[in-house]
């Protein structure tokens, strides 16, 4: 029964990735505040992190002027996936920090932790579908979370990088500011 559920979840995730990659969701793009999306994720997961012996904080300017064009649901799923990965793969005592900053014509969101990180030679591989690090094979998951994150970033024309926090990992996604509507 549990195995069937896992297969269904994997199939649904693969389908969602295929839809995102096909650009089917672009019709749902609106102008939105990335800061609000990330702040909502921080609020939702703060207690979960605390219950798990970890801390979750957010550094988001009160008035973040930077609006992006995007699909709120997919962006919410993206940052939820990143936080869930940090919670799943980091030991007790880990600090997870979410941030959003405006930098020139970009809005940059980051999820950082001081956990074990990902070895440099594995960083590009983790975006492949169904790829899992050896140390993650014993934890729940399908190896599709970061594939979806990459697909959503690509759909939004955003760049995504994984950086060493020494210790830990930073996942940094850089979006273009929405162009002001011409009057």
GROMACS .gro file of N, CA and C in nm:
model
  549
    1UNK      N    1   0.084  -0.120   0.000
    1UNK     CA    2   0.000   0.000   0.000
    1UNK      C    3   0.088   0.125   0.000
    2UNK      N    4   0.186   0.130   0.090
    2UNK     CA    5   0.276   0.244   0.097
    2UNK      C    6   0.357   0.257  -0.031
    3UNK      N    7   0.398   0.143  -0.088
    3UNK     CA    8   0.476   0.145  -0.211
    3UNK      C    9   0.394   0.203  -0.325
    4UNK      N   10   0.266   0.167  -0.334
    4UNK     CA   11   0.177   0.222  -0.436
    4UNK      C   12   0.163   0.372  -0.423
    5UNK      N   13   0.153   0.418  -0.299
    5UNK     CA   14   0.144   0.562  -0.272
    5UNK      C   15   0.271   0.633  -0.319
    6UNK      N   16   0.386   0.574  -0.291
    6UNK     CA   17   0.515   0.630  -0.332
    6UNK      C   18   0.525   0.637  -0.485
    7UNK      N   19   0.478   0.532  -0.553
    7UNK     CA   20   0.481   0.530  -0.699
    7UNK      C   21   0.391   0.640  -0.755
    8UNK      N   22   0.271   0.657  -0.696
    8UNK     CA   23   0.180   0.763  -0.739
    8UNK      C   24   0.242   0.901  -0.720
    9UNK      N   25   0.305   0.923  -0.603
    9UNK     CA   26   0.369   1.052  -0.577
    9UNK      C   27   0.480   1.079  -0.677
   10UNK      N   28   0.559   0.977  -0.707
   10UNK     CA   29   0.669   0.991  -0.803
   10UNK      C   30   0.613   1.024  -0.941
   11UNK      N   31   0.509   0.954  -0.981
   11UNK     CA   32   0.448   0.978  -1.111
   11UNK      C   33   0.393   1.121  -1.119
   12UNK      N   34   0.322   1.165  -1.014
   12UNK     CA   35   0.267   1.300  -1.012
   12UNK      C   36   0.377   1.405  -1.020
   13UNK      N   37   0.488   1.380  -0.950
   13UNK     CA   38   0.600   1.474  -0.953
   13UNK      C   39   0.662   1.480  -1.093
   14UNK      N   40   0.678   1.363  -1.157
   14UNK     CA   41   0.732   1.361  -1.294
   14UNK      C   42   0.639   1.434  -1.390
   15UNK      N   43   0.509   1.415  -1.373
   15UNK     CA   44   0.410   1.483  -1.457
   15UNK      C   45   0.418   1.634  -1.438
   16UNK      N   46   0.429   1.677  -1.312
   16UNK     CA   47   0.439   1.820  -1.282
   16UNK      C   48   0.564   1.879  -1.346
   17UNK      N   49   0.677   1.808  -1.336
   17UNK     CA   50   0.801   1.856  -1.397
   17UNK      C   51   0.784   1.868  -1.548
   18UNK      N   52   0.721   1.768  -1.611
   18UNK     CA   53   0.700   1.771  -1.756
   18UNK      C   54   0.612   1.890  -1.796
   19UNK      N   55   0.508   1.918  -1.717
   19UNK     CA   56   0.420   2.033  -1.746
   19UNK      C   57   0.497   2.164  -1.734
   20UNK      N   58   0.578   2.173  -1.630
   20UNK     CA   59   0.657   2.295  -1.609
   20UNK      C   60   0.755   2.313  -1.723
   21UNK      N   61   0.825   2.204  -1.759
   21UNK     CA   62   0.923   2.213  -1.866
   21UNK      C   63   0.859   2.249  -2.000
   22UNK      N   64   0.735   2.208  -2.020
   22UNK     CA   65   0.665   2.238  -2.145
   22UNK      C   66   0.613   2.383  -2.146
   23UNK      N   67   0.627   2.451  -2.034
   23UNK     CA   68   0.584   2.591  -2.027
   23UNK      C   69   0.434   2.607  -2.011
   24UNK      N   70   0.364   2.497  -1.981
   24UNK     CA   71   0.218   2.501  -1.969
   24UNK      C   72   0.171   2.597  -1.860
   25UNK      N   73   0.253   2.621  -1.761
   25UNK     CA   74   0.212   2.703  -1.648
   25UNK      C   75   0.235   2.853  -1.672
   26UNK      N   76   0.300   2.890  -1.782
   26UNK     CA   77   0.332   3.031  -1.805
   26UNK      C   78   0.208   3.119  -1.810
   27UNK      N   79   0.095   3.060  -1.850
   27UNK     CA   80  -0.031   3.135  -1.858
   27UNK      C   81  -0.074   3.183  -1.719
   28UNK      N   82  -0.024   3.121  -1.615
   28UNK     CA   83  -0.064   3.156  -1.478
   28UNK      C   84   0.027   3.261  -1.415
   29UNK      N   85   0.121   3.314  -1.491
   29UNK     CA   86   0.213   3.413  -1.436
   29UNK      C   87   0.140   3.543  -1.402
   30UNK      N   88   0.173   3.595  -1.285
   30UNK     CA   89   0.122   3.726  -1.241
   30UNK      C   90   0.240   3.800  -1.182
   31UNK      N   91   0.223   3.928  -1.157
   31UNK     CA   92   0.326   4.003  -1.088
   31UNK      C   93   0.308   3.975  -0.939
   32UNK      N   94   0.416   3.936  -0.873
   32UNK     CA   95   0.405   3.902  -0.730
   32UNK      C   96   0.534   3.937  -0.657
   33UNK      N   97   0.523   3.940  -0.527
   33UNK     CA   98   0.639   3.966  -0.441
   33UNK      C   99   0.701   3.833  -0.401
   34UNK      N  100   0.824   3.811  -0.444
   34UNK     CA  101   0.895   3.688  -0.405
   34UNK      C  102   0.918   3.686  -0.253
   35UNK      N  103   0.939   3.804  -0.197
   35UNK     CA  104   0.956   3.814  -0.052
   35UNK      C  105   0.837   3.759   0.025
   36UNK      N  106   0.716   3.789  -0.024
   36UNK     CA  107   0.595   3.738   0.042
   36UNK      C  108   0.586   3.586   0.034
   37UNK      N  109   0.622   3.530  -0.082
   37UNK     CA  110   0.619   3.385  -0.100
   37UNK      C  111   0.717   3.319  -0.002
   38UNK      N  112   0.839   3.369   0.003
   38UNK     CA  113   0.942   3.310   0.089
   38UNK      C  114   0.908   3.330   0.237
   39UNK      N  115   0.853   3.447   0.270
   39UNK     CA  116   0.814   3.475   0.409
   39UNK      C  117   0.705   3.376   0.454
   40UNK      N  118   0.610   3.347   0.366
   40UNK     CA  119   0.502   3.252   0.400
   40UNK      C  120   0.560   3.114   0.426
   41UNK      N  121   0.658   3.071   0.346
   41UNK     CA  122   0.722   2.941   0.366
   41UNK      C  123   0.793   2.940   0.502
   42UNK      N  124   0.863   3.048   0.533
   42UNK     CA  125   0.934   3.056   0.662
   42UNK      C  126   0.836   3.043   0.778
   43UNK      N  127   0.721   3.110   0.767
   43UNK     CA  128   0.621   3.103   0.874
   43UNK      C  129   0.562   2.962   0.887
   44UNK      N  130   0.536   2.899   0.773
   44UNK     CA  131   0.477   2.765   0.774
   44UNK      C  132   0.572   2.662   0.835
   45UNK      N  133   0.701   2.672   0.801
   45UNK     CA  134   0.797   2.569   0.841
   45UNK      C  135   0.874   2.597   0.970
   46UNK      N  136   0.858   2.714   1.031
   46UNK     CA  137   0.934   2.747   1.152
   46UNK      C  138   0.908   2.646   1.264
   47UNK      N  139   0.781   2.613   1.289
   47UNK     CA  140   0.748   2.518   1.396
   47UNK      C  141   0.794   2.377   1.362
   48UNK      N  142   0.783   2.340   1.233
   48UNK     CA  143   0.828   2.208   1.188
   48UNK      C  144   0.977   2.194   1.217
   49UNK      N  145   1.053   2.298   1.183
   49UNK     CA  146   1.199   2.296   1.206
   49UNK      C  147   1.228   2.284   1.356
   50UNK      N  148   1.157   2.363   1.436
   50UNK     CA  149   1.178   2.361   1.581
   50UNK      C  150   1.148   2.223   1.639
   51UNK      N  151   1.038   2.162   1.595
   51UNK     CA  152   1.001   2.027   1.641
   51UNK      C  153   1.108   1.925   1.603
   52UNK      N  154   1.181   1.955   1.495
   52UNK     CA  155   1.284   1.866   1.443
   52UNK      C  156   1.422   1.898   1.501
   53UNK      N  157   1.427   1.991   1.599
   53UNK     CA  158   1.554   2.026   1.662
   53UNK      C  159   1.642   2.116   1.576
   54UNK      N  160   1.581   2.188   1.483
   54UNK     CA  161   1.654   2.278   1.394
   54UNK      C  162   1.593   2.417   1.407
   55UNK      N  163   1.663   2.518   1.354
   55UNK     CA  164   1.605   2.652   1.356
   55UNK      C  165   1.586   2.700   1.213
   56UNK      N  166   1.482   2.780   1.194
   56UNK     CA  167   1.453   2.836   1.062
   56UNK      C  168   1.427   2.984   1.080
   57UNK      N  169   1.502   3.067   1.008
   57UNK     CA  170   1.482   3.211   1.016
   57UNK      C  171   1.473   3.268   0.876
   58UNK      N  172   1.418   3.389   0.867
   58UNK     CA  173   1.405   3.455   0.737
   58UNK      C  174   1.452   3.598   0.748
   59UNK      N  175   1.531   3.641   0.649
   59UNK     CA  176   1.575   3.779   0.640
   59UNK      C  177   1.515   3.835   0.511
   60UNK      N  178   1.406   3.907   0.529
   60UNK     CA  179   1.334   3.962   0.414
   60UNK      C  180   1.297   4.106   0.448
   61UNK      N  181   1.342   4.201   0.365
   61UNK     CA  182   1.309   4.341   0.394
   61UNK      C  183   1.158   4.359   0.404
   62UNK      N  184   1.115   4.445   0.500
   62UNK     CA  185   0.971   4.469   0.518
   62UNK      C  186   0.905   4.515   0.390
   63UNK      N  187   0.970   4.608   0.323
   63UNK     CA  188   0.911   4.657   0.199
   63UNK      C  189   1.007   4.623   0.086
   64UNK      N  190   0.988   4.504   0.032
   64UNK     CA  191   1.070   4.461  -0.080
   64UNK      C  192   0.999   4.509  -0.206
   65UNK      N  193   1.056   4.607  -0.271
   65UNK     CA  194   0.993   4.664  -0.389
   65UNK      C  195   0.993   4.567  -0.506
   66UNK      N  196   1.089   4.475  -0.507
   66UNK     CA  197   1.110   4.389  -0.623
   66UNK      C  198   0.998   4.292  -0.650
   67UNK      N  199   0.927   4.316  -0.755
   67UNK     CA  200   0.822   4.223  -0.799
   67UNK      C  201   0.880   4.140  -0.913
   68UNK      N  202   0.838   4.016  -0.919
   68UNK     CA  203   0.876   3.932  -1.033
   68UNK      C  204   0.748   3.884  -1.100
   69UNK      N  205   0.760   3.831  -1.221
   69UNK     CA  206   0.646   3.768  -1.287
   69UNK      C  207   0.661   3.618  -1.267
   70UNK      N  208   0.557   3.556  -1.211
   70UNK     CA  209   0.570   3.413  -1.188
   70UNK      C  210   0.440   3.348  -1.145
   71UNK      N  211   0.449   3.218  -1.125
   71UNK     CA  212   0.339   3.135  -1.081
   71UNK      C  213   0.355   3.113  -0.930
   72UNK      N  214   0.269   3.176  -0.853
   72UNK     CA  215   0.281   3.173  -0.706
   72UNK      C  216   0.283   3.029  -0.652
   73UNK      N  217   0.197   2.944  -0.706
   73UNK     CA  218   0.187   2.806  -0.657
   73UNK      C  219   0.320   2.730  -0.681
   74UNK      N  220   0.375   2.745  -0.801
   74UNK     CA  221   0.501   2.675  -0.832
   74UNK      C  222   0.616   2.731  -0.748
   75UNK      N  223   0.619   2.862  -0.728
   75UNK     CA  224   0.726   2.922  -0.647
   75UNK      C  225   0.714   2.877  -0.501
   76UNK      N  226   0.592   2.868  -0.452
   76UNK     CA  227   0.570   2.820  -0.315
   76UNK      C  228   0.620   2.676  -0.303
   77UNK      N  229   0.586   2.592  -0.401
   77UNK     CA  230   0.631   2.453  -0.402
   77UNK      C  231   0.784   2.445  -0.406
   78UNK      N  232   0.845   2.532  -0.485
   78UNK     CA  233   0.991   2.534  -0.498
   78UNK      C  234   1.058   2.560  -0.364
   79UNK      N  235   1.015   2.666  -0.296
   79UNK     CA  236   1.080   2.699  -0.168
   79UNK      C  237   1.043   2.600  -0.059
   80UNK      N  238   0.924   2.541  -0.066
   80UNK     CA  239   0.888   2.434   0.028
   80UNK      C  240   0.981   2.315   0.006
   81UNK      N  241   1.006   2.278  -0.119
   81UNK     CA  242   1.097   2.166  -0.149
   81UNK      C  243   1.236   2.192  -0.092
   82UNK      N  244   1.285   2.314  -0.110
   82UNK     CA  245   1.421   2.347  -0.062
   82UNK      C  246   1.429   2.339   0.090
   83UNK      N  247   1.326   2.391   0.159
   83UNK     CA  248   1.326   2.386   0.306
   83UNK      C  249   1.312   2.240   0.353
   84UNK      N  250   1.222   2.164   0.288
   84UNK     CA  251   1.205   2.024   0.325
   84UNK      C  252   1.334   1.944   0.305
   85UNK      N  253   1.408   1.973   0.198
   85UNK     CA  254   1.538   1.907   0.177
   85UNK      C  255   1.633   1.937   0.291
   86UNK      N  256   1.641   2.064   0.330
   86UNK     CA  257   1.730   2.101   0.440
   86UNK      C  258   1.688   2.031   0.569
   87UNK      N  259   1.557   2.026   0.595
   87UNK     CA  260   1.508   1.959   0.716
   87UNK      C  261   1.539   1.809   0.712
   88UNK      N  262   1.521   1.748   0.596
   88UNK     CA  263   1.538   1.603   0.581
   88UNK      C  264   1.685   1.561   0.589
   89UNK      N  265   1.774   1.640   0.531
   89UNK     CA  266   1.912   1.595   0.515
   89UNK      C  267   2.011   1.657   0.613
   90UNK      N  268   1.964   1.741   0.702
   90UNK     CA  269   2.054   1.804   0.799
   90UNK      C  270   2.029   1.750   0.939
   91UNK      N  271   2.135   1.742   1.020
   91UNK     CA  272   2.120   1.689   1.156
   91UNK      C  273   2.054   1.790   1.251
   92UNK      N  274   2.016   1.739   1.367
   92UNK     CA  275   1.962   1.825   1.471
   92UNK      C  276   2.061   1.937   1.499
   93UNK      N  277   2.010   2.056   1.533
   93UNK     CA  278   2.097   2.169   1.563
   93UNK      C  279   2.129   2.255   1.441
   94UNK      N  280   2.086   2.211   1.324
   94UNK     CA  281   2.113   2.287   1.201
   94UNK      C  282   2.031   2.416   1.198
   95UNK      N  283   2.094   2.522   1.151
   95UNK     CA  284   2.025   2.650   1.130
   95UNK      C  285   1.999   2.665   0.981
   96UNK      N  286   1.874   2.694   0.947
   96UNK     CA  287   1.833   2.714   0.808
   96UNK      C  288   1.789   2.860   0.796
   97UNK      N  289   1.841   2.928   0.694
   97UNK     CA  290   1.806   3.069   0.678
   97UNK      C  291   1.755   3.095   0.537
   98UNK      N  292   1.641   3.162   0.530
   98UNK     CA  293   1.584   3.204   0.402
   98UNK      C  294   1.608   3.354   0.388
   99UNK      N  295   1.641   3.397   0.267
   99UNK     CA  296   1.658   3.541   0.246
   99UNK      C  297   1.613   3.579   0.107
  100UNK      N  298   1.573   3.704   0.094
  100UNK     CA  299   1.539   3.763  -0.035
  100UNK      C  300   1.598   3.902  -0.036
  101UNK      N  301   1.675   3.934  -0.141
  101UNK     CA  302   1.731   4.069  -0.156
  101UNK      C  303   1.713   4.115  -0.300
  102UNK      N  304   1.706   4.245  -0.314
  102UNK     CA  305   1.703   4.304  -0.447
  102UNK      C  306   1.845   4.348  -0.478
  103UNK      N  307   1.893   4.314  -0.596
  103UNK     CA  308   2.030   4.351  -0.634
  103UNK      C  309   2.027   4.394  -0.780
  104UNK      N  310   2.033   4.525  -0.803
  104UNK     CA  311   2.024   4.576  -0.940
  104UNK      C  312   1.890   4.541  -1.000
  105UNK      N  313   1.892   4.474  -1.115
  105UNK     CA  314   1.766   4.436  -1.181
  105UNK      C  315   1.727   4.292  -1.150
  106UNK      N  316   1.778   4.238  -1.037
  106UNK     CA  317   1.752   4.099  -0.998
  106UNK      C  318   1.689   4.095  -0.859
  107UNK      N  319   1.612   3.990  -0.835
  107UNK     CA  320   1.563   3.957  -0.700
  107UNK      C  321   1.625   3.822  -0.669
  108UNK      N  322   1.703   3.816  -0.562
  108UNK     CA  323   1.778   3.694  -0.531
  108UNK      C  324   1.725   3.633  -0.402
  109UNK      N  325   1.681   3.507  -0.414
  109UNK     CA  326   1.631   3.433  -0.298
  109UNK      C  327   1.732   3.324  -0.267
  110UNK      N  328   1.754   3.299  -0.138
  110UNK     CA  329   1.849   3.196  -0.099
  110UNK      C  330   1.794   3.114   0.017
  111UNK      N  331   1.828   2.985   0.015
  111UNK     CA  332   1.801   2.896   0.128
  111UNK      C  333   1.938   2.843   0.168
  112UNK      N  334   1.982   2.879   0.289
  112UNK     CA  335   2.115   2.840   0.338
  112UNK      C  336   2.100   2.753   0.462
  113UNK      N  337   2.193   2.661   0.479
  113UNK     CA  338   2.197   2.583   0.603
  113UNK      C  339   2.342   2.557   0.640
  114UNK      N  340   2.364   2.515   0.764
  114UNK     CA  341   2.499   2.482   0.808
  114UNK      C  342   2.512   2.331   0.832
  115UNK      N  343   2.438   2.255   0.750
  115UNK     CA  344   2.441   2.109   0.759
  115UNK      C  345   2.559   2.051   0.683
  116UNK      N  346   2.546   1.926   0.639
  116UNK     CA  347   2.658   1.857   0.575
  116UNK      C  348   2.689   1.905   0.433
  117UNK      N  349   2.595   1.974   0.368
  117UNK     CA  350   2.619   2.025   0.234
  117UNK      C  351   2.617   1.915   0.129
  118UNK      N  352   2.655   1.950   0.007
  118UNK     CA  353   2.663   1.857  -0.105
  118UNK      C  354   2.803   1.871  -0.163
  119UNK      N  355   2.876   1.760  -0.180
  119UNK     CA  356   3.012   1.770  -0.235
  119UNK      C  357   3.009   1.839  -0.372
  120UNK      N  358   3.112   1.921  -0.403
  120UNK     CA  359   3.115   1.996  -0.529
  120UNK      C  360   3.091   1.910  -0.653
  121UNK      N  361   3.145   1.788  -0.655
  121UNK     CA  362   3.131   1.703  -0.773
  121UNK      C  363   2.990   1.648  -0.790
  122UNK      N  364   2.906   1.661  -0.686
  122UNK     CA  365   2.768   1.611  -0.692
  122UNK      C  366   2.668   1.723  -0.722
  123UNK      N  367   2.709   1.847  -0.714
  123UNK     CA  368   2.614   1.959  -0.717
  123UNK      C  369   2.531   1.967  -0.844
  124UNK      N  370   2.589   1.941  -0.959
  124UNK     CA  371   2.510   1.948  -1.083
  124UNK      C  372   2.422   1.824  -1.097
  125UNK      N  373   2.471   1.711  -1.046
  125UNK     CA  374   2.397   1.584  -1.059
  125UNK      C  375   2.266   1.584  -0.981
  126UNK      N  376   2.260   1.656  -0.869
  126UNK     CA  377   2.140   1.651  -0.784
  126UNK      C  378   2.017   1.709  -0.853
  127UNK      N  379   2.036   1.781  -0.965
  127UNK     CA  380   1.922   1.835  -1.038
  127UNK      C  381   1.863   1.732  -1.134
  128UNK      N  382   1.933   1.619  -1.155
  128UNK     CA  383   1.883   1.516  -1.245
  128UNK      C  384   1.765   1.444  -1.180
  129UNK      N  385   1.670   1.404  -1.263
  129UNK     CA  386   1.555   1.330  -1.211
  129UNK      C  387   1.599   1.199  -1.148
  130UNK      N  388   1.541   1.169  -1.033
  130UNK     CA  389   1.561   1.044  -0.959
  130UNK      C  390   1.702   1.025  -0.905
  131UNK      N  391   1.788   1.128  -0.916
  131UNK     CA  392   1.925   1.116  -0.864
  131UNK      C  393   1.923   1.143  -0.715
  132UNK      N  394   1.992   1.059  -0.640
  132UNK     CA  395   2.002   1.079  -0.496
  132UNK      C  396   2.146   1.056  -0.453
  133UNK      N  397   2.193   1.137  -0.361
  133UNK     CA  398   2.326   1.115  -0.305
  133UNK      C  399   2.326   0.983  -0.229
  134UNK      N  400   2.438   0.915  -0.226
  134UNK     CA  401   2.446   0.788  -0.152
  134UNK      C  402   2.395   0.802  -0.010
  135UNK      N  403   2.435   0.911   0.058
  135UNK     CA  404   2.397   0.928   0.199
  135UNK      C  405   2.248   0.955   0.215
  136UNK      N  406   2.176   0.986   0.104
  136UNK     CA  407   2.033   1.016   0.111
  136UNK      C  408   1.947   0.896   0.078
  137UNK      N  409   2.008   0.789   0.035
  137UNK     CA  410   1.929   0.674  -0.013
  137UNK      C  411   1.845   0.611   0.097
  138UNK      N  412   1.883   0.631   0.222
  138UNK     CA  413   1.808   0.571   0.332
  138UNK      C  414   1.698   0.663   0.385
  139UNK      N  415   1.688   0.785   0.330
  139UNK     CA  416   1.584   0.877   0.375
  139UNK      C  417   1.469   0.876   0.274
  140UNK      N  418   1.347   0.913   0.319
  140UNK     CA  419   1.234   0.915   0.225
  140UNK      C  420   1.258   1.017   0.115
  141UNK      N  421   1.198   0.994   0.000
  141UNK     CA  422   1.210   1.089  -0.110
  141UNK      C  423   1.228   1.016  -0.241
  142UNK      N  424   1.198   1.088  -0.349
  142UNK     CA  425   1.203   1.025  -0.481
  142UNK      C  426   1.321   1.072  -0.565
  143UNK      N  427   1.393   1.174  -0.516
  143UNK     CA  428   1.500   1.229  -0.598
  143UNK      C  429   1.445   1.321  -0.707
  144UNK      N  430   1.325   1.377  -0.684
  144UNK     CA  431   1.265   1.466  -0.784
  144UNK      C  432   1.251   1.610  -0.737
  145UNK      N  433   1.270   1.635  -0.608
  145UNK     CA  434   1.251   1.770  -0.553
  145UNK      C  435   1.336   1.875  -0.622
  146UNK      N  436   1.465   1.848  -0.638
  146UNK     CA  437   1.553   1.947  -0.701
  146UNK      C  438   1.534   1.953  -0.852
  147UNK      N  439   1.485   1.844  -0.913
  147UNK     CA  440   1.451   1.849  -1.055
  147UNK      C  441   1.337   1.949  -1.077
  148UNK      N  442   1.239   1.944  -0.987
  148UNK     CA  443   1.127   2.038  -0.997
  148UNK      C  444   1.175   2.181  -0.971
  149UNK      N  445   1.262   2.198  -0.872
  149UNK     CA  446   1.318   2.331  -0.842
  149UNK      C  447   1.387   2.388  -0.966
  150UNK      N  448   1.469   2.306  -1.031
  150UNK     CA  449   1.540   2.351  -1.152
  150UNK      C  450   1.441   2.384  -1.264
  151UNK      N  451   1.338   2.299  -1.284
  151UNK     CA  452   1.239   2.323  -1.390
  151UNK      C  453   1.163   2.453  -1.365
  152UNK      N  454   1.127   2.480  -1.239
  152UNK     CA  455   1.054   2.603  -1.205
  152UNK      C  456   1.145   2.724  -1.226
  153UNK      N  457   1.271   2.713  -1.186
  153UNK     CA  458   1.366   2.823  -1.208
  153UNK      C  459   1.378   2.852  -1.357
  154UNK      N  460   1.395   2.746  -1.437
  154UNK     CA  461   1.407   2.762  -1.583
  154UNK      C  462   1.282   2.828  -1.642
  155UNK      N  463   1.164   2.782  -1.597
  155UNK     CA  464   1.039   2.838  -1.647
  155UNK      C  465   1.032   2.988  -1.620
  156UNK      N  466   1.087   3.031  -1.505
  156UNK     CA  467   1.083   3.171  -1.466
  156UNK      C  468   1.203   3.250  -1.520
  157UNK      N  469   1.286   3.186  -1.601
  157UNK     CA  470   1.405   3.253  -1.654
  157UNK      C  471   1.505   3.288  -1.545
  158UNK      N  472   1.502   3.212  -1.436
  158UNK     CA  473   1.589   3.239  -1.321
  158UNK      C  474   1.711   3.147  -1.328
  159UNK      N  475   1.821   3.194  -1.270
  159UNK     CA  476   1.939   3.108  -1.260
  159UNK      C  477   1.941   3.047  -1.120
  160UNK      N  478   1.994   2.927  -1.110
  160UNK     CA  479   2.003   2.860  -0.980
  160UNK      C  480   2.145   2.809  -0.962
  161UNK      N  481   2.200   2.835  -0.843
  161UNK     CA  482   2.334   2.786  -0.813
  161UNK      C  483   2.336   2.724  -0.674
  162UNK      N  484   2.422   2.626  -0.658
  162UNK     CA  485   2.446   2.564  -0.528
  162UNK      C  486   2.585   2.607  -0.486
  163UNK      N  487   2.597   2.661  -0.365
  163UNK     CA  488   2.726   2.709  -0.316
  163UNK      C  489   2.756   2.648  -0.180
  164UNK      N  490   2.884   2.637  -0.152
  164UNK     CA  491   2.931   2.586  -0.024
  164UNK      C  492   2.919   2.696   0.081
  165UNK      N  493   2.856   2.666   0.193
  165UNK     CA  494   2.849   2.762   0.304
  165UNK      C  495   2.960   2.737   0.405
  166UNK      N  496   3.032   2.627   0.389
  166UNK     CA  497   3.143   2.591   0.476
  166UNK      C  498   3.117   2.604   0.624
  167UNK      N  499   3.043   2.523   0.694
  167UNK     CA  500   2.972   2.405   0.645
  167UNK      C  501   2.836   2.441   0.589
  168UNK      N  502   2.781   2.348   0.515
  168UNK     CA  503   2.644   2.363   0.468
  168UNK      C  504   2.634   2.397   0.322
  169UNK      N  505   2.511   2.428   0.283
  169UNK     CA  506   2.478   2.451   0.143
  169UNK      C  507   2.394   2.577   0.131
  170UNK      N  508   2.417   2.651   0.023
  170UNK     CA  509   2.330   2.764  -0.013
  170UNK      C  510   2.273   2.734  -0.150
  171UNK      N  511   2.141   2.740  -0.160
  171UNK     CA  512   2.073   2.730  -0.289
  171UNK      C  513   2.028   2.872  -0.322
  172UNK      N  514   2.083   2.927  -0.431
  172UNK     CA  515   2.057   3.067  -0.465
  172UNK      C  516   1.986   3.072  -0.599
  173UNK      N  517   1.870   3.139  -0.600
  173UNK     CA  518   1.791   3.151  -0.722
  173UNK      C  519   1.775   3.301  -0.751
  174UNK      N  520   1.818   3.339  -0.871
  174UNK     CA  521   1.819   3.479  -0.911
  174UNK      C  522   1.716   3.504  -1.022
  175UNK      N  523   1.617   3.588  -0.991
  175UNK     CA  524   1.507   3.619  -1.083
  175UNK      C  525   1.523   3.761  -1.138
  176UNK      N  526   1.470   3.785  -1.257
  176UNK     CA  527   1.466   3.921  -1.312
  176UNK      C  528   1.351   3.996  -1.246
  177UNK      N  529   1.374   4.123  -1.217
  177UNK     CA  530   1.266   4.210  -1.171
  177UNK      C  531   1.161   4.219  -1.281
  178UNK      N  532   1.035   4.227  -1.242
  178UNK     CA  533   0.928   4.247  -1.341
  178UNK      C  534   0.949   4.384  -1.404
  179UNK      N  535   0.933   4.392  -1.533
  179UNK     CA  536   0.947   4.521  -1.602
  179UNK      C  537   0.822   4.603  -1.570
  180UNK      N  538   0.841   4.730  -1.534
  180UNK     CA  539   0.722   4.813  -1.507
  180UNK      C  540   0.636   4.822  -1.633
  181UNK      N  541   0.506   4.813  -1.616
  181UNK     CA  542   0.415   4.819  -1.730
  181UNK      C  543   0.426   4.958  -1.792
  182UNK      N  544   0.440   4.964  -1.924
  182UNK     CA  545   0.451   5.095  -1.989
  182UNK      C  546   0.313   5.158  -1.997
  183UNK      N  547   0.307   5.288  -1.969
  183UNK     CA  548   0.176   5.355  -1.963
  183UNK      C  549   0.137   5.410  -2.096
   0.00000   0.00000   0.00000
